[in-house]
Amino acid sequence: MRYYITTPIYYVNADPHLGHAYTTIAADVLARYHRQRGDDVFFLTGTDEHGNKVAQAAAERGLSPKEHCDEVAEHFRVLTRQLNASNDFFIRTTDPGHEAFVQQFVLRLKDAGDIEKRTYGGLYCTACEGFYYERDLVDGKCPIHQIEPQWLEEENYYFLLSRYQERLAEFFRAHPGWVRPRSRYNEALSFIEQGLEDISISRSSITWGVPVPWDAGQVIYVWVDALINYLSALTYATPGEDLLPVFWPAQLHTMAKDILKFHAVIWPALLMSAGYALPEGEIIHGYLLMGGEKMSKTRGNVLDPFAVMEQHGLDALRFYLFREVTFGQDGVIGLEGFEQRYNNELANELGNLVSRTVSMVGKYRGGITPSATPDAGLAAEGAAAVDACRAHFDATEITAALESIWDLVRRLNRYVEERAPWRLAKDEAQAAHLDQVLHDLVAGLRLVSLCLSPVMPDTAVEILRRLGQPCEPADLLLEHAQWRAASATVQAAAPLFPRIEPAG
Ligand code: MSP
């Protein structure tokens, strides 16, 4: 199966923060999971570089827009690498390949008869780069940024969105799972049903953008330019090869709820008009909240993901974000919560289980995992955990998948207590039993590692390595997720997750 997954492309008006990292990690988890299933995956992320907001940010720094973008886009690219994101391409909307594709795309809208020139005045929020209807404002302010939109009047090219209202509503009704969770689907459908107005898709007041191909005096509206990235990237990501026919339509666009309307209403209408298939689904996650407020660069309430990773390790951060906050819902995160989960679940439950297993195989069996006939009951519990985990990942329920994995981690810890290998070791008559227990702990941890690898890729490989189990990428495919352990030499090493001791 083909699996094309995207993140939003992030604005380069300011540096990346943990909110951006969150979506990128989420998409990475799903991309890695699908590779593990054996799917042919294309994972796209990148930066959104045109528009007023970016031009203003550059001007404030006394830089040209391009100089500014080159610098900040690099910060996003570095973040992507530091997050260990397995993206296949990093798109920048200033790439010549993207700009050329955007022009072709809008020509298709024009050829379809869906573009008209009009004069328009409206309330514009620069932070959103979007117009608001009076009815959507809260106390006269943008509901997302709490700033007053400015009146903007221009002669622009319009996309006749209103023409697509019925087709969109029909599409939504025919595809109730297209936007998930259901609450977001309802929100998008009700927005469509309230009536869609035509939208301006060009700007004459700014120059930082992709020129309208038939009118050099206008640039294409940044949101139209940006949405098209999901198509354009495929045309030049691999030099000399057009991946568009291979990977489009995308299986999943990921994002937070702030940009739902653009992706669930405007994007499908643009695709219908230009004659492209619609993506197969969109998953809308919640906001990471710190101290109760949305972490947003516009409000200056930012946690630096670089510092978090440096102090506590990347995999621990990846784990925490999806363990703590149910994927799809808003959730509060903080250092205290992180330290608690880290100590309880990573240090005590997972890390200790690995250390104990390695040390018992060392002590009782000379460091070589014995061959044995497994405990059928335990093996069945392992298989059930793998099945549950797979079903959750298939449904993009990352938090629930982690829960299934943790059920198995906790089951294995209980198994150690129940069987007490240290007692079995004292009784020669129990030698075969001890072989079986040690074998099954290694087999169980091997399954834990496989299931965990989309979320904690380096940790999974490290556990397998310590257990002497095959750990090349091909060995991590889910087709190998059976209850078994190679009879190989284990490696003792320092704790995987040294406990965080309380400060002072
Ligand atoms: N450039 C547009 C997207 C264009 S996509 C064709 C944009 N950029 S953005 O930099 O503002 O990124 C918004 C996205 O960043 C959100 O939809 C979400 O994916 C992510 N997040 C930003 N802050 C976040 C949180 N506090 N919590 C969760 N996600 C966050 O909008």
Coordinates of C-alpha atoms and ligand atoms in Angstrom, one line a residue:
M1 CA 0.0 0.0 0.0
R2 CA 1.0 3.6 -0.6
Y3 CA 0.9 6.0 2.3
Y4 CA 1.4 9.7 1.8
I5 CA 1.3 11.7 5.0
T6 CA 1.9 15.4 5.5
T7 CA 2.3 18.0 8.2
P8 CA 1.3 21.6 7.8
I9 CA 4.1 23.7 6.3
Y10 CA 5.1 26.0 9.1
Y11 CA 5.3 29.8 8.9
V12 CA 8.8 31.2 9.1
N13 CA 7.8 34.4 10.7
A14 CA 9.4 33.1 13.9
D15 CA 11.4 30.2 15.1
P16 CA 10.0 26.8 15.6
H17 CA 8.5 25.8 19.0
L18 CA 7.3 22.6 20.6
G19 CA 3.8 23.0 19.0
H20 CA 5.3 22.6 15.6
A21 CA 7.5 19.7 16.8
Y22 CA 4.4 18.0 18.1
T23 CA 2.7 17.7 14.7
T24 CA 5.9 16.7 13.0
I25 CA 6.5 13.9 15.6
A26 CA 2.9 12.8 15.2
A27 CA 3.2 12.5 11.5
D28 CA 6.6 10.8 11.9
V29 CA 5.1 8.2 14.2
L30 CA 2.5 7.4 11.7
A31 CA 5.0 7.4 8.8
R32 CA 7.3 5.0 10.7
Y33 CA 4.4 2.8 11.6
H34 CA 3.3 2.5 8.0
R35 CA 6.9 1.7 6.9
Q36 CA 6.8 -1.0 9.5
R37 CA 3.7 -2.4 8.0
G38 CA 5.6 -2.6 4.7
D39 CA 3.8 0.3 3.1
D40 CA 5.5 2.5 0.5
V41 CA 5.6 5.8 2.5
F42 CA 6.1 9.4 1.5
F43 CA 6.3 11.8 4.4
L44 CA 6.3 15.5 3.7
T45 CA 7.0 18.5 5.9
G46 CA 8.4 22.0 5.3
T47 CA 7.9 25.7 5.5
D48 CA 5.4 28.3 4.4
E49 CA 7.4 31.3 3.4
H50 CA 5.3 33.9 1.6
G51 CA 2.7 36.4 2.7
N52 CA 2.5 39.5 4.8
K53 CA 3.3 38.0 8.1
V54 CA 6.7 36.7 6.9
A55 CA 7.5 39.9 4.9
Q56 CA 6.8 41.9 8.0
A57 CA 9.0 39.7 10.2
A58 CA 11.8 40.1 7.7
A59 CA 11.4 43.9 7.5
E60 CA 11.4 44.1 11.3
R61 CA 14.8 42.4 11.3
G62 CA 16.1 44.6 8.4
L63 CA 16.5 41.6 6.1
S64 CA 15.1 40.9 2.7
P65 CA 12.3 38.3 2.9
K66 CA 14.4 35.7 1.2
E67 CA 17.4 36.2 3.6
H68 CA 15.0 35.9 6.5
C69 CA 13.3 32.8 5.1
D70 CA 16.6 31.1 4.3
E71 CA 17.6 31.5 7.9
V72 CA 14.4 30.5 9.7
A73 CA 13.6 27.7 7.2
E74 CA 17.0 26.3 8.2
H75 CA 16.0 26.3 11.9
F76 CA 12.9 24.3 11.0
R77 CA 14.9 21.9 8.9
V78 CA 17.3 21.4 11.8
L79 CA 14.4 20.8 14.2
T80 CA 13.1 18.2 11.8
R81 CA 16.4 16.4 12.0
Q82 CA 16.7 16.8 15.7
L83 CA 13.2 15.2 16.1
N84 CA 14.5 12.3 14.1
A85 CA 11.7 12.9 11.7
S86 CA 11.9 10.4 8.8
N87 CA 10.5 12.9 6.2
D88 CA 11.2 12.0 2.6
F89 CA 11.3 15.7 1.6
F90 CA 11.3 19.1 3.1
I91 CA 9.4 21.6 1.0
R92 CA 9.9 25.3 1.0
T93 CA 7.3 27.4 -0.8
T94 CA 10.1 29.6 -2.2
D95 CA 11.4 26.5 -4.1
P96 CA 11.3 27.3 -7.8
G97 CA 9.6 23.9 -8.4
H98 CA 6.8 24.8 -6.0
E99 CA 6.3 28.3 -7.4
A100 CA 6.0 27.0 -11.0
F101 CA 3.5 24.4 -9.9
V102 CA 1.4 26.9 -8.1
Q103 CA 1.1 29.0 -11.2
Q104 CA 0.0 26.0 -13.2
F105 CA -2.5 25.1 -10.6
V106 CA -4.2 28.5 -10.5
L107 CA -4.3 28.5 -14.3
R108 CA -6.4 25.3 -14.0
L109 CA -8.8 27.1 -11.7
K110 CA -9.0 29.9 -14.3
D111 CA -9.6 27.4 -17.1
A112 CA -12.3 25.8 -15.1
G113 CA -14.1 29.3 -15.1
D114 CA -13.8 29.5 -11.3
I115 CA -11.8 32.8 -11.2
E116 CA -13.2 36.3 -11.3
K117 CA -11.8 39.8 -10.8
R118 CA -13.6 41.8 -8.1
T119 CA -13.1 44.6 -5.6
Y120 CA -13.4 43.4 -2.1
G121 CA -13.2 44.9 1.4
G122 CA -13.0 42.7 4.4
L123 CA -11.7 42.3 7.9
Y124 CA -8.3 40.7 7.7
C125 CA -6.2 39.1 10.5
T126 CA -2.5 39.3 9.5
A127 CA -1.6 36.7 12.1
C128 CA -4.0 34.2 10.4
E129 CA -3.4 35.6 7.0
G130 CA -7.2 35.3 6.6
F131 CA -10.4 37.3 6.3
Y132 CA -13.1 37.0 8.9
Y133 CA -16.8 37.4 8.8
E134 CA -18.1 39.7 11.4
R135 CA -20.1 36.8 12.9
D136 CA -16.9 34.8 13.6
L137 CA -15.2 37.5 15.6
V138 CA -15.2 37.5 19.4
D139 CA -15.6 41.0 20.9
G140 CA -14.6 42.3 17.5
K141 CA -11.3 40.3 17.7
C142 CA -9.8 37.3 15.9
P143 CA -10.9 34.3 18.0
I144 CA -7.4 32.7 17.6
H145 CA -5.1 35.6 18.1
Q146 CA -7.3 38.0 20.1
I147 CA -6.3 40.9 17.9
E148 CA -8.5 43.2 15.9
P149 CA -8.6 42.4 12.2
Q150 CA -7.9 45.4 9.9
W151 CA -10.2 46.5 7.1
L152 CA -8.5 45.6 3.8
E153 CA -9.8 46.6 0.4
E154 CA -8.3 45.5 -2.9
E155 CA -9.1 44.6 -6.5
N156 CA -8.3 40.9 -6.5
Y157 CA -8.9 37.6 -8.2
Y158 CA -11.6 35.6 -6.6
F159 CA -12.1 31.9 -6.4
L160 CA -15.8 31.1 -6.7
L161 CA -15.9 28.9 -3.6
S162 CA -19.7 29.4 -3.3
R163 CA -20.1 27.2 -6.4
Y164 CA -18.6 24.3 -4.5
Q165 CA -20.9 24.5 -1.5
E166 CA -23.2 21.7 -2.5
R167 CA -20.5 19.4 -3.9
L168 CA -18.5 19.9 -0.6
A169 CA -21.6 19.2 1.5
E170 CA -22.4 16.1 -0.5
F171 CA -18.8 14.9 -0.3
F172 CA -18.8 15.4 3.5
R173 CA -22.0 13.4 3.9
A174 CA -20.7 10.6 1.8
H175 CA -17.4 10.4 3.7
P176 CA -18.2 10.8 7.4
G177 CA -14.7 9.7 8.5
W178 CA -12.9 12.1 6.2
V179 CA -12.1 14.6 8.9
R180 CA -11.4 13.2 12.3
P181 CA -12.2 13.5 15.1
R182 CA -15.9 13.6 14.6
S183 CA -16.3 17.0 16.4
R184 CA -14.0 18.6 13.8
Y185 CA -15.9 16.9 10.9
N186 CA -19.1 18.4 12.3
E187 CA -17.5 21.8 12.7
A188 CA -16.3 21.8 9.0
L189 CA -19.6 20.6 7.7
S190 CA -21.6 23.1 9.6
F191 CA -19.3 25.8 8.3
I192 CA -20.1 24.6 4.8
E193 CA -23.8 24.5 5.4
Q194 CA -23.8 28.0 6.8
G195 CA -23.0 29.2 3.3
L196 CA -19.7 29.7 1.6
E197 CA -18.6 33.1 0.1
D198 CA -16.2 33.4 -2.7
I199 CA -12.6 34.0 -1.6
S200 CA -9.9 36.4 -2.8
I201 CA -7.0 34.4 -3.9
S202 CA -4.6 37.2 -4.9
R203 CA -3.1 40.3 -3.3
S204 CA -2.1 43.5 -5.1
S205 CA -0.9 45.2 -1.9
I206 CA 2.1 42.9 -1.3
T207 CA 4.9 41.6 -3.6
W208 CA 6.3 38.8 -1.5
G209 CA 4.5 35.9 -3.1
V210 CA 4.1 33.9 -6.3
P211 CA 3.0 36.2 -9.2
V212 CA -0.4 35.5 -10.7
P213 CA 0.6 34.1 -14.0
W214 CA -1.8 36.3 -16.1
D215 CA -1.3 39.5 -14.0
A216 CA 2.2 40.4 -12.8
G217 CA 0.7 43.1 -10.6
Q218 CA -0.7 40.5 -8.1
V219 CA 0.7 37.7 -6.1
I220 CA -1.2 34.6 -5.1
Y221 CA -2.8 34.5 -1.7
V222 CA -0.4 32.8 0.7
W223 CA -2.9 30.2 1.8
V224 CA -3.6 29.0 -1.7
D225 CA 0.1 29.0 -2.4
A226 CA 0.7 27.0 0.8
L227 CA -2.0 24.3 0.4
I228 CA -0.7 23.5 -3.1
N229 CA 2.5 22.3 -1.5
Y230 CA 1.0 18.9 -0.9
L231 CA 0.8 18.4 -4.6
S232 CA 3.8 20.4 -5.8
A233 CA 6.4 18.7 -3.6
L234 CA 5.7 15.4 -5.3
T235 CA 6.6 16.8 -8.7
Y236 CA 10.2 17.7 -7.8
A237 CA 11.1 15.9 -4.6
T238 CA 12.9 13.2 -6.6
P239 CA 14.8 14.9 -9.4
G240 CA 13.8 13.6 -12.8
E241 CA 10.7 11.8 -11.4
D242 CA 7.1 12.9 -11.0
L243 CA 5.8 11.2 -7.9
L244 CA 2.4 12.9 -8.2
P245 CA 0.7 10.0 -10.0
V246 CA 2.4 7.6 -7.5
F247 CA 1.4 9.2 -4.2
W248 CA -1.5 11.5 -4.9
P249 CA -4.1 11.5 -3.4
A250 CA -2.5 11.7 0.1
Q251 CA -3.8 9.3 2.7
L252 CA -3.5 11.8 5.6
H253 CA -3.0 15.5 6.2
T254 CA -2.2 16.2 9.9
M255 CA -2.7 19.5 11.7
A256 CA -4.2 21.2 14.7
K257 CA -7.7 22.7 14.7
D258 CA -6.5 26.3 14.0
I259 CA -6.2 25.5 10.3
L260 CA -9.2 23.2 9.9
K261 CA -11.3 25.5 7.7
F262 CA -8.5 26.0 5.1
H263 CA -7.9 22.2 4.8
A264 CA -11.4 20.9 5.1
V265 CA -13.3 23.5 3.1
I266 CA -11.0 25.6 0.8
W267 CA -8.5 22.9 -0.1
P268 CA -11.0 20.3 -1.3
A269 CA -12.9 22.9 -3.3
L270 CA -9.6 24.0 -5.0
L271 CA -8.8 20.4 -5.8
M272 CA -12.3 19.8 -7.2
S273 CA -11.9 22.9 -9.4
A274 CA -8.4 22.0 -10.6
G275 CA -9.4 18.4 -11.3
Y276 CA -7.4 16.6 -8.7
A277 CA -8.6 13.8 -6.4
L278 CA -9.2 14.7 -2.8
P279 CA -7.0 13.5 0.0
E280 CA -8.3 10.4 1.8
G281 CA -8.4 11.9 5.2
E282 CA -7.4 14.6 7.7
I283 CA -6.6 14.2 11.3
I284 CA -7.0 17.2 13.5
H285 CA -5.2 17.1 16.8
G286 CA -5.6 19.4 19.8
Y287 CA -3.3 22.0 21.2
L288 CA -0.5 21.4 23.6
L289 CA -1.2 23.7 26.5
M290 CA 1.3 24.9 29.0
G291 CA 0.0 26.5 32.1
G292 CA -3.4 26.5 30.4
E293 CA -2.6 28.7 27.5
K294 CA -2.0 27.7 23.9
M295 CA 1.7 27.9 23.2
S296 CA 1.9 30.2 20.4
K297 CA 4.6 32.3 18.9
T298 CA 2.2 35.2 18.4
R299 CA 1.5 35.3 22.1
G300 CA 5.2 34.8 23.1
N301 CA 4.5 31.8 25.3
V302 CA 7.0 29.4 24.0
L303 CA 8.8 26.3 25.3
D304 CA 12.1 25.6 23.4
P305 CA 12.0 22.1 22.1
F306 CA 15.8 22.1 21.6
A307 CA 16.4 22.6 25.3
V308 CA 13.8 19.9 26.3
M309 CA 15.5 17.4 24.0
E310 CA 19.0 18.2 25.2
Q311 CA 18.1 17.8 28.9
H312 CA 15.8 14.8 28.7
G313 CA 16.5 13.0 25.4
L314 CA 14.5 13.0 22.2
D315 CA 12.7 9.6 22.6
A316 CA 11.6 10.5 26.1
L317 CA 10.1 13.7 24.8
R318 CA 8.4 11.9 21.9
F319 CA 7.0 9.3 24.4
Y320 CA 5.8 11.9 26.9
L321 CA 3.9 14.1 24.4
F322 CA 1.8 11.2 23.1
R323 CA 1.5 9.4 26.4
E324 CA 0.4 12.5 28.3
V325 CA -1.9 14.1 25.8
T326 CA -4.6 12.0 24.1
F327 CA -3.9 12.5 20.4
G328 CA -6.8 14.5 19.1
Q329 CA -7.5 16.3 22.3
D330 CA -6.0 19.4 24.0
G331 CA -3.7 18.6 26.8
V332 CA -1.6 20.3 29.4
I333 CA 2.1 19.5 29.4
G334 CA 4.8 20.6 31.8
L335 CA 8.2 19.6 33.3
E336 CA 6.7 18.1 36.4
G337 CA 4.4 15.8 34.5
F338 CA 7.3 14.9 32.2
E339 CA 9.6 14.0 35.1
Q340 CA 6.9 11.9 36.7
R341 CA 6.2 9.8 33.6
Y342 CA 9.9 9.6 32.8
N343 CA 10.7 8.2 36.3
N344 CA 7.6 6.0 36.7
E345 CA 7.2 4.6 33.2
L346 CA 10.5 4.9 31.4
A347 CA 13.0 4.5 34.2
N348 CA 11.1 2.1 36.5
E349 CA 8.8 0.2 34.2
L350 CA 10.6 -0.1 30.9
G351 CA 14.2 0.6 31.8
N352 CA 14.2 -1.7 34.8
L353 CA 12.6 -4.5 32.9
V354 CA 15.3 -4.4 30.3
S355 CA 18.1 -4.2 32.9
R356 CA 16.7 -7.0 35.0
T357 CA 16.2 -9.2 32.0
V358 CA 19.7 -8.6 30.7
S359 CA 21.2 -9.1 34.1
M360 CA 19.3 -12.3 34.9
V361 CA 20.2 -13.8 31.5
G362 CA 23.8 -12.9 32.4
K363 CA 23.7 -14.3 35.8
Y364 CA 21.8 -17.5 35.3
R365 CA 22.6 -18.4 31.7
G366 CA 26.0 -17.0 31.0
G367 CA 24.6 -14.1 29.0
I368 CA 22.9 -16.2 26.3
T369 CA 19.1 -16.2 26.0
P370 CA 18.0 -19.8 26.2
S371 CA 15.8 -21.5 23.7
A372 CA 12.5 -22.7 25.2
T373 CA 8.9 -23.5 24.5
P374 CA 7.0 -20.3 25.4
D375 CA 4.3 -19.9 28.1
A376 CA 1.3 -20.1 25.7
G377 CA -0.8 -17.9 27.9
L378 CA 1.7 -15.1 28.1
A379 CA 2.5 -15.4 24.4
A380 CA -1.3 -15.0 23.7
E381 CA -1.3 -11.9 25.8
G382 CA 1.6 -10.6 23.8
A383 CA -0.1 -11.3 20.5
A384 CA -3.3 -9.5 21.8
A385 CA -1.2 -6.5 22.7
V386 CA 0.4 -6.4 19.3
D387 CA -3.0 -6.6 17.6
A388 CA -4.5 -3.9 19.8
C389 CA -1.5 -1.7 19.1
R390 CA -1.8 -2.2 15.4
A391 CA -5.5 -1.5 15.4
H392 CA -4.9 1.8 17.2
F393 CA -2.0 2.9 15.0
D394 CA -4.2 2.0 11.9
A395 CA -6.8 4.4 13.4
T396 CA -4.2 7.1 14.1
E397 CA -4.8 6.6 17.8
I398 CA -1.2 7.1 18.9
T399 CA -2.0 7.5 22.6
A400 CA -4.1 4.4 22.7
A401 CA -1.4 2.4 20.9
L402 CA 1.1 3.4 23.6
E403 CA -1.4 2.3 26.2
S404 CA -1.6 -1.2 24.6
I405 CA 2.2 -1.4 24.6
W406 CA 2.3 -0.3 28.2
D407 CA -0.1 -3.0 29.2
L408 CA 2.4 -5.5 27.9
V409 CA 5.3 -3.8 29.7
R410 CA 3.4 -4.0 32.9
R411 CA 2.3 -7.6 32.3
L412 CA 6.0 -8.5 31.8
N413 CA 7.0 -6.8 35.0
R414 CA 4.2 -8.8 36.9
Y415 CA 5.5 -11.9 35.2
V416 CA 8.9 -11.4 36.7
E417 CA 7.4 -11.0 40.2
E418 CA 5.1 -14.0 39.7
R419 CA 7.8 -16.4 38.5
A420 CA 10.6 -15.0 40.6
P421 CA 13.5 -16.3 38.5
W422 CA 15.9 -15.8 41.5
R423 CA 14.0 -18.6 43.3
L424 CA 13.9 -20.8 40.2
A425 CA 17.6 -20.4 39.9
K426 CA 18.2 -22.0 43.2
D427 CA 16.4 -25.2 42.2
E428 CA 18.1 -27.4 39.6
A429 CA 14.7 -29.1 38.9
Q430 CA 13.4 -25.8 37.7
A431 CA 16.1 -25.3 35.1
A432 CA 13.7 -25.7 32.1
H433 CA 11.2 -23.5 33.8
L434 CA 13.8 -20.8 34.2
D435 CA 14.9 -21.2 30.6
Q436 CA 11.3 -20.6 29.6
V437 CA 10.8 -17.5 31.8
L438 CA 14.0 -15.9 30.6
H439 CA 13.2 -16.7 27.0
D440 CA 9.8 -15.2 27.3
L441 CA 11.0 -12.0 28.9
V442 CA 13.3 -11.5 26.0
A443 CA 10.5 -12.4 23.5
G444 CA 8.1 -10.1 25.2
L445 CA 10.5 -7.2 25.3
R446 CA 11.3 -7.8 21.7
L447 CA 7.6 -7.3 20.9
V448 CA 7.5 -4.2 23.1
S449 CA 10.4 -2.8 21.1
L450 CA 8.8 -3.5 17.7
C451 CA 5.6 -1.9 18.7
L452 CA 7.3 1.0 20.4
S453 CA 9.6 1.8 17.5
P454 CA 7.4 4.3 15.7
V455 CA 7.3 6.4 18.8
M456 CA 10.7 5.7 20.2
P457 CA 12.8 4.6 17.3
D458 CA 16.3 4.8 18.9
T459 CA 15.2 3.3 22.1
A460 CA 13.6 0.3 20.3
V461 CA 16.8 -0.5 18.5
E462 CA 18.9 0.0 21.7
I463 CA 16.7 -2.5 23.6
L464 CA 16.9 -5.1 20.8
R465 CA 20.7 -4.6 20.7
R466 CA 21.0 -5.2 24.4
L467 CA 18.9 -8.3 24.1
G468 CA 21.0 -9.5 21.3
Q469 CA 18.0 -9.6 18.9
P470 CA 18.1 -8.6 15.3
C471 CA 17.7 -4.8 15.0
E472 CA 18.2 -3.8 11.4
P473 CA 15.3 -1.8 9.9
A474 CA 14.0 -4.9 8.1
D475 CA 14.0 -6.8 11.4
L476 CA 11.5 -4.3 12.8
L477 CA 8.8 -4.9 10.2
L478 CA 5.6 -6.0 11.8
E479 CA 5.5 -9.2 9.9
H480 CA 8.2 -10.3 12.4
A481 CA 6.1 -9.4 15.4
Q482 CA 5.7 -13.0 16.7
W483 CA 6.5 -14.2 20.2
R484 CA 10.1 -15.5 19.8
A485 CA 13.6 -14.7 20.9
A486 CA 16.9 -15.5 19.1
S487 CA 19.2 -17.5 21.3
A488 CA 21.9 -14.8 21.3
T489 CA 24.2 -13.0 23.7
V490 CA 22.8 -10.1 25.7
Q491 CA 24.7 -6.9 26.4
A492 CA 24.8 -5.3 29.9
A493 CA 24.9 -1.5 29.8
A494 CA 24.1 1.6 31.8
P495 CA 20.4 2.2 32.6
L496 CA 18.4 3.2 29.5
F497 CA 16.7 6.0 31.4
P498 CA 18.6 7.1 34.4
R499 CA 16.2 8.4 37.0
I500 CA 15.7 12.2 37.2
E501 CA 16.5 13.0 40.8
P502 CA 14.6 15.9 42.4
A503 CA 16.6 19.1 42.2
G504 CA 18.2 20.5 45.4
Ligands
MSP1 N1 1.5 28.0 7.4 C1 0.3 27.6 8.0 C2 0.0 26.2 7.5 C3 -0.1 26.0 6.0 S1 -0.4 24.3 5.6 C4 -0.7 24.3 4.0 C5 0.4 27.6 9.5 N2 1.6 27.6 10.0 S2 1.9 27.6 11.6 O1 3.4 27.7 11.7 O2 1.1 28.5 12.3 O3 1.6 26.1 12.1 C6 0.3 25.8 12.6 C7 0.4 24.3 13.0 O4 1.4 24.1 13.9 C8 -0.9 23.8 13.7 O5 -1.9 23.5 12.8 C9 -0.3 22.6 14.4 O6 -0.1 21.6 13.5 C10 1.1 23.2 14.9 N3 1.0 23.8 16.2 C11 1.3 25.1 16.5 N4 1.1 25.3 17.8 C12 0.7 24.2 18.4 C13 0.3 23.8 19.7 N5 0.4 24.6 20.7 N6 -0.2 22.6 19.9 C14 -0.4 21.7 18.9 N7 0.0 22.0 17.7 C15 0.5 23.2 17.4 O7 -0.6 27.6 10.1

